[in-house]
Amino acid sequence: MRSTVPSRGKRSIAVSVTLLCIACAVIVISLNTGTIRLSPLAVLQTLLGYGSPDDQIVLFDYRLPRILITVLAGAGLGISGAALQGITRNPLADPGILGLHAGAAFGLMVFVSLSYSMDGSIALLIPLFTFAGGVISALIIMLLAYDRHNGVSPIKLILVGIAVAAGFHALTLYLSLRLDEDTYSFAARWLAGSVWGRDWIHVQALLPWIAVCVPYIWSRSKTLDAFGLGDAAATGIGTPVRSQRIWLLLCTVALSAVSVSMAGGIGFIGLAAPHLARRLVGPMHRHLIPAAGLIGMVILVTADTIGRTIFQPNAIPAGIVVAAIGAPYFLYLLVRTK
């Protein structure tokens, strides 16, 4: 037993370093590709302040903010999925499948319907609206899925989440149809998971939430491990189950909601990233959470790079690329779990 724990720790460090290297490689490739191609030397010179004015505009005004959004949002979606699976003890839990993203989308449509712009300092309020929508969705789901005798059933949680998501999708569609043509075009791109047009203000809106939620979730790794033992066993070892579950759920909802508020309707990363991480580093959350975040980052950056390069001149939203891979993977997990 004593030799197993250190070996897992060493394996986790090795896997995390490898994933970090892969993430850095994907980011470098993404910086060098696009409609206007920049050579690696031109990217390096521009980052150091020696690039041409045109290269600086391409890199700093368009490409770098977009890539940073995919980095932060991909990590946020992967970590929120890992935390949600630990909170609900449901291996098929995913913020998108359970309807949290649908609630966040409804919050964003409310923001847009109030005639607020997505540009400028007002964009800092977007995460607040998506967080409110995600919290409302989570409350409805938990109220409908909870049974005072049996707690929350994993299957019932998924079924209720799908039903609640359908309701929020209908409300979101209703609000989007009431928008003007230009705003509706933006809403359609966002719902498809497009990160086109992101600016530094959107990075500033997302970064503080990531900086607060991710460390908090990771600091509660032992609590998430205790949840896996069941509520009775977790209470028996001194874990305040009810209060910790509420705080972790709020933090998870916030992390997933603000991630999709800037990256769009991205699904399945919160499902696939924790599963892949669990195979690589095991079930302990202090190893699982960083690995899931790195895998989510790699998936989203890669999907966005594929969408805007392979399918030129018509860029494909990253959400479509992720869904093309994630949907079959979800069906595979569903059959395997059954």
Coordinates of C-alpha atoms in Angstrom, one line a residue:
M1 CA 0.0 0.0 0.0
R2 CA 2.8 2.4 0.9
S3 CA 4.5 1.9 -2.4
T4 CA 1.3 2.3 -4.4
V5 CA 0.5 5.8 -3.4
P6 CA 3.9 7.3 -4.3
S7 CA 3.9 5.4 -7.6
R8 CA 0.5 6.9 -8.4
G9 CA 1.8 10.4 -7.5
K10 CA 4.8 9.9 -9.8
R11 CA 2.6 8.6 -12.6
S12 CA 0.2 11.6 -12.1
I13 CA 3.1 14.1 -12.4
A14 CA 4.5 12.3 -15.5
V15 CA 1.0 12.3 -17.1
S16 CA 0.4 16.0 -16.2
V17 CA 3.8 17.1 -17.6
T18 CA 3.1 15.1 -20.8
L19 CA -0.3 16.7 -21.2
L20 CA 1.1 20.1 -20.5
C21 CA 3.7 19.6 -23.3
I22 CA 0.9 18.4 -25.6
A23 CA -1.1 21.5 -24.7
C24 CA 1.8 23.8 -25.4
A25 CA 2.4 22.1 -28.8
V26 CA -1.2 22.5 -29.8
I27 CA -1.2 26.2 -28.8
V28 CA 1.9 26.8 -30.8
I29 CA 0.4 25.1 -33.8
S30 CA -2.8 27.1 -33.4
L31 CA -0.8 30.4 -33.3
N32 CA 0.8 29.5 -36.6
T33 CA -2.3 28.5 -38.5
G34 CA -5.4 30.3 -39.7
T35 CA -6.7 32.3 -42.7
I36 CA -3.5 34.4 -42.5
R37 CA -0.6 32.0 -41.8
L38 CA 2.3 33.2 -39.7
S39 CA 5.6 31.3 -39.6
P40 CA 6.9 30.1 -36.2
L41 CA 9.7 32.7 -36.5
A42 CA 7.2 35.5 -37.2
V43 CA 5.1 34.5 -34.2
L44 CA 8.1 34.5 -31.9
Q45 CA 9.3 37.8 -33.2
T46 CA 5.8 39.3 -32.8
L47 CA 5.5 38.0 -29.2
L48 CA 8.9 39.6 -28.4
G49 CA 7.8 42.9 -29.9
Y50 CA 9.7 42.8 -33.2
G51 CA 7.0 41.7 -35.6
S52 CA 5.5 43.8 -38.4
P53 CA 2.4 45.9 -37.7
D54 CA 0.2 43.5 -39.7
D55 CA 1.6 40.5 -37.8
Q56 CA 0.9 42.3 -34.5
I57 CA -2.7 43.0 -35.5
V58 CA -3.3 39.3 -36.5
L59 CA -1.6 37.9 -33.4
F60 CA -2.7 40.2 -30.6
D61 CA -6.0 41.5 -31.8
Y62 CA -7.5 38.3 -33.3
R63 CA -5.6 35.1 -32.7
L64 CA -4.2 35.3 -29.2
P65 CA -7.4 36.3 -27.4
R66 CA -9.3 33.5 -29.2
I67 CA -6.7 30.9 -28.2
L68 CA -6.7 32.1 -24.6
I69 CA -10.5 31.8 -24.5
T70 CA -10.3 28.2 -25.7
V71 CA -7.4 27.4 -23.2
L72 CA -9.3 28.8 -20.2
A73 CA -12.8 27.5 -21.2
G74 CA -11.5 24.0 -22.2
A75 CA -9.8 23.7 -18.8
G76 CA -12.9 25.0 -17.0
L77 CA -15.2 22.5 -18.8
G78 CA -12.9 19.6 -18.1
I79 CA -12.5 20.4 -14.4
S80 CA -16.2 21.2 -13.9
G81 CA -17.1 17.8 -15.5
A82 CA -14.7 16.0 -13.1
A83 CA -16.2 17.8 -10.1
L84 CA -19.7 17.2 -11.2
Q85 CA -19.1 13.5 -11.6
G86 CA -17.6 13.4 -8.1
I87 CA -20.5 15.4 -6.6
T88 CA -23.3 13.3 -8.1
R89 CA -21.3 10.0 -8.1
N90 CA -22.5 9.6 -11.7
P91 CA -19.9 8.7 -14.3
L92 CA -22.1 10.0 -17.1
A93 CA -22.6 13.4 -15.5
D94 CA -21.7 16.4 -17.7
P95 CA -22.7 20.0 -17.4
G96 CA -24.0 19.9 -20.9
I97 CA -26.0 16.7 -20.7
L98 CA -27.5 17.6 -17.3
G99 CA -28.8 20.9 -18.6
L100 CA -26.5 23.4 -16.9
H101 CA -25.2 24.7 -20.3
A102 CA -28.8 25.1 -21.4
G103 CA -29.5 27.3 -18.3
A104 CA -26.3 29.3 -19.0
A105 CA -27.4 29.8 -22.7
F106 CA -30.8 31.1 -21.5
G107 CA -28.9 33.5 -19.2
L108 CA -26.9 34.8 -22.1
M109 CA -30.0 35.2 -24.3
V110 CA -31.6 37.2 -21.5
F111 CA -28.5 39.4 -21.5
V112 CA -28.6 39.9 -25.3
S113 CA -32.3 40.5 -25.3
L114 CA -31.8 43.4 -22.9
S115 CA -29.9 45.1 -25.8
Y116 CA -26.6 44.9 -24.1
S117 CA -23.5 44.7 -26.3
M118 CA -21.0 41.9 -26.3
D119 CA -18.2 44.4 -26.7
G120 CA -16.6 46.8 -24.2
S121 CA -16.6 46.7 -20.4
I122 CA -20.3 45.6 -20.4
A123 CA -19.1 42.2 -21.4
L124 CA -17.8 41.7 -17.9
L125 CA -21.4 41.2 -16.8
I126 CA -22.0 38.2 -19.2
P127 CA -20.7 35.6 -16.7
L128 CA -23.1 36.9 -14.1
F129 CA -26.1 36.2 -16.4
T130 CA -24.8 32.8 -17.4
F131 CA -24.1 31.9 -13.8
A132 CA -27.6 32.9 -12.8
G133 CA -29.1 30.8 -15.6
G134 CA -26.9 27.8 -14.6
V135 CA -27.9 28.1 -10.9
I136 CA -31.6 28.2 -11.8
S137 CA -31.1 25.1 -14.0
A138 CA -29.2 23.3 -11.3
L139 CA -31.9 24.1 -8.6
I140 CA -34.7 22.8 -10.8
I141 CA -32.8 19.6 -11.7
M142 CA -31.9 18.8 -8.1
L143 CA -35.4 19.5 -6.8
L144 CA -36.9 17.2 -9.4
A145 CA -34.3 14.5 -9.2
Y146 CA -34.0 14.3 -5.4
D147 CA -35.8 11.6 -3.5
R148 CA -35.8 11.9 0.3
H149 CA -35.5 8.1 0.7
N150 CA -33.0 7.2 -2.0
G151 CA -31.2 10.5 -2.6
V152 CA -30.4 11.4 -6.2
S153 CA -30.5 8.5 -8.6
P154 CA -27.9 8.8 -11.4
I155 CA -30.3 7.7 -14.1
K156 CA -33.0 10.0 -12.8
L157 CA -30.5 12.8 -12.7
I158 CA -29.8 12.4 -16.4
L159 CA -33.4 12.1 -17.4
V160 CA -34.4 15.2 -15.5
G161 CA -31.4 17.0 -16.9
I162 CA -32.4 16.2 -20.4
A163 CA -36.0 17.4 -19.8
V164 CA -34.9 20.6 -18.1
A165 CA -32.4 21.2 -20.9
A166 CA -35.1 20.8 -23.5
G167 CA -37.2 23.4 -21.7
F168 CA -34.4 25.9 -21.5
H169 CA -33.5 25.3 -25.2
A170 CA -37.1 26.2 -26.1
L171 CA -36.9 29.4 -24.1
T172 CA -33.6 30.2 -25.6
L173 CA -34.9 29.7 -29.1
Y174 CA -37.9 31.9 -28.4
L175 CA -35.7 34.7 -27.2
S176 CA -33.3 34.3 -30.1
L177 CA -36.2 34.6 -32.6
R178 CA -37.1 38.0 -31.2
L179 CA -33.6 39.4 -31.9
D180 CA -32.7 41.6 -34.9
E181 CA -30.8 40.0 -37.8
D182 CA -27.3 40.8 -36.6
T183 CA -27.8 39.8 -33.0
Y184 CA -29.5 36.6 -34.1
S185 CA -26.5 35.8 -36.3
F186 CA -24.3 36.2 -33.2
A187 CA -26.6 34.0 -31.1
A188 CA -26.6 31.3 -33.7
R189 CA -22.8 31.2 -33.8
W190 CA -22.6 31.2 -30.1
L191 CA -25.1 28.3 -29.7
A192 CA -23.0 26.3 -32.2
G193 CA -19.9 26.8 -30.1
S194 CA -18.0 29.4 -32.1
V195 CA -15.3 31.5 -30.5
W196 CA -14.9 33.8 -33.5
G197 CA -14.7 37.5 -32.6
R198 CA -13.5 37.1 -29.0
D199 CA -11.4 40.0 -27.7
W200 CA -9.3 40.8 -24.6
I201 CA -12.3 42.0 -22.7
H202 CA -13.7 38.5 -22.9
V203 CA -10.5 37.1 -21.5
Q204 CA -10.7 39.5 -18.6
A205 CA -14.3 38.5 -18.0
L206 CA -13.4 34.8 -17.9
L207 CA -10.0 34.8 -16.1
P208 CA -11.1 35.8 -12.6
W209 CA -13.8 33.1 -12.4
I210 CA -11.3 30.5 -13.5
A211 CA -8.7 31.8 -11.0
V212 CA -11.2 31.5 -8.1
C213 CA -13.2 28.4 -9.0
V214 CA -10.4 26.0 -10.1
P215 CA -8.2 26.3 -6.9
Y216 CA -11.3 26.0 -4.7
I217 CA -12.4 22.8 -6.4
W218 CA -8.9 21.3 -6.3
S219 CA -8.6 22.2 -2.6
R220 CA -11.7 20.1 -2.0
S221 CA -10.3 17.0 -3.7
K222 CA -10.5 14.9 -0.5
T223 CA -14.1 15.9 -0.1
L224 CA -14.9 14.7 -3.6
D225 CA -13.1 11.5 -2.8
A226 CA -15.2 11.1 0.3
F227 CA -18.4 11.6 -1.8
G228 CA -17.5 8.5 -3.7
L229 CA -17.9 6.4 -0.6
G230 CA -21.6 7.4 -0.2
D231 CA -23.2 10.0 2.0
A232 CA -23.4 7.8 5.1
A233 CA -19.7 6.8 4.9
A234 CA -18.6 10.3 4.1
T235 CA -20.5 11.7 7.1
G236 CA -19.0 8.9 9.3
I237 CA -15.4 10.1 8.5
G238 CA -16.3 13.7 9.4
T239 CA -17.2 15.2 6.0
P240 CA -20.0 17.9 6.2
V241 CA -21.7 16.4 3.2
R242 CA -24.6 18.8 2.7
S243 CA -22.8 22.1 3.0
Q244 CA -19.8 20.9 1.0
R245 CA -22.0 19.5 -1.8
I246 CA -23.8 22.9 -2.0
W247 CA -20.6 24.9 -2.2
L248 CA -19.0 22.6 -4.7
L249 CA -22.1 22.5 -6.8
L250 CA -22.3 26.3 -6.9
C251 CA -18.6 26.5 -7.8
T252 CA -19.0 23.8 -10.5
V253 CA -22.0 25.5 -12.0
A254 CA -20.1 28.8 -12.0
L255 CA -17.1 27.3 -13.7
S256 CA -19.1 25.5 -16.5
A257 CA -21.5 28.5 -17.0
V258 CA -18.7 31.1 -17.4
S259 CA -16.7 28.8 -19.6
V260 CA -19.6 28.4 -22.1
S261 CA -20.4 32.1 -21.8
M262 CA -17.2 32.9 -23.7
A263 CA -16.6 29.7 -25.7
G264 CA -20.2 29.0 -26.7
G265 CA -22.4 25.9 -26.5
I266 CA -19.5 23.4 -26.2
G267 CA -20.7 19.9 -25.1
F268 CA -19.1 16.6 -24.1
I269 CA -15.8 18.0 -22.9
G270 CA -17.0 17.8 -19.4
L271 CA -17.8 14.1 -20.0
A272 CA -14.9 12.9 -22.0
A273 CA -12.0 14.8 -20.3
P274 CA -12.6 13.3 -16.8
H275 CA -13.0 9.8 -18.2
L276 CA -9.8 10.0 -20.1
A277 CA -8.0 11.5 -17.1
R278 CA -9.3 8.8 -14.8
R279 CA -7.8 6.1 -17.1
L280 CA -4.5 7.9 -17.0
V281 CA -4.1 9.0 -13.4
G282 CA -6.7 7.1 -11.4
P283 CA -9.8 8.2 -9.5
M284 CA -8.2 10.4 -6.8
H285 CA -9.3 13.9 -7.5
R286 CA -6.1 15.7 -6.6
H287 CA -4.6 14.0 -9.6
L288 CA -7.8 13.7 -11.7
I289 CA -8.7 17.4 -11.6
P290 CA -5.5 18.8 -13.1
A291 CA -5.4 16.1 -15.7
A292 CA -9.0 16.7 -16.7
G293 CA -8.4 20.4 -17.1
L294 CA -5.3 19.8 -19.3
I295 CA -7.2 17.3 -21.5
G296 CA -10.2 19.7 -21.8
M297 CA -7.8 22.4 -22.8
V298 CA -6.2 20.2 -25.5
I299 CA -9.6 19.1 -26.9
L300 CA -11.0 22.6 -27.3
V301 CA -7.9 24.2 -28.7
T302 CA -7.5 21.4 -31.1
A303 CA -11.2 21.5 -32.1
D304 CA -11.0 25.2 -32.7
T305 CA -7.8 24.9 -34.7
I306 CA -9.3 22.1 -36.9
G307 CA -12.5 24.1 -37.4
R308 CA -10.8 27.2 -38.7
T309 CA -8.0 25.6 -40.8
I310 CA -9.1 22.3 -42.3
F311 CA -12.5 23.6 -43.5
Q312 CA -11.2 26.9 -45.0
P313 CA -12.6 29.3 -46.3
N314 CA -15.7 28.3 -44.3
A315 CA -14.7 28.0 -40.6
I316 CA -16.6 25.3 -38.6
P317 CA -17.4 26.2 -35.0
A318 CA -15.4 24.3 -32.4
G319 CA -18.6 23.0 -30.8
I320 CA -19.5 21.1 -33.9
V321 CA -16.1 19.5 -34.1
V322 CA -16.3 18.5 -30.4
A323 CA -19.8 17.2 -30.8
A324 CA -18.8 15.1 -33.8
I325 CA -16.3 13.3 -31.5
G326 CA -18.1 13.5 -28.2
A327 CA -21.5 12.2 -29.2
P328 CA -20.2 8.7 -30.3
Y329 CA -18.0 8.6 -27.2
F330 CA -21.1 9.3 -24.9
L331 CA -23.0 6.5 -26.6
Y332 CA -20.1 4.2 -26.0
L333 CA -19.9 5.1 -22.3
L334 CA -23.7 4.8 -22.0
V335 CA -23.6 1.2 -23.4
R336 CA -20.6 0.3 -21.4
T337 CA -22.1 1.6 -18.1
K338 CA -25.4 -0.2 -18.8

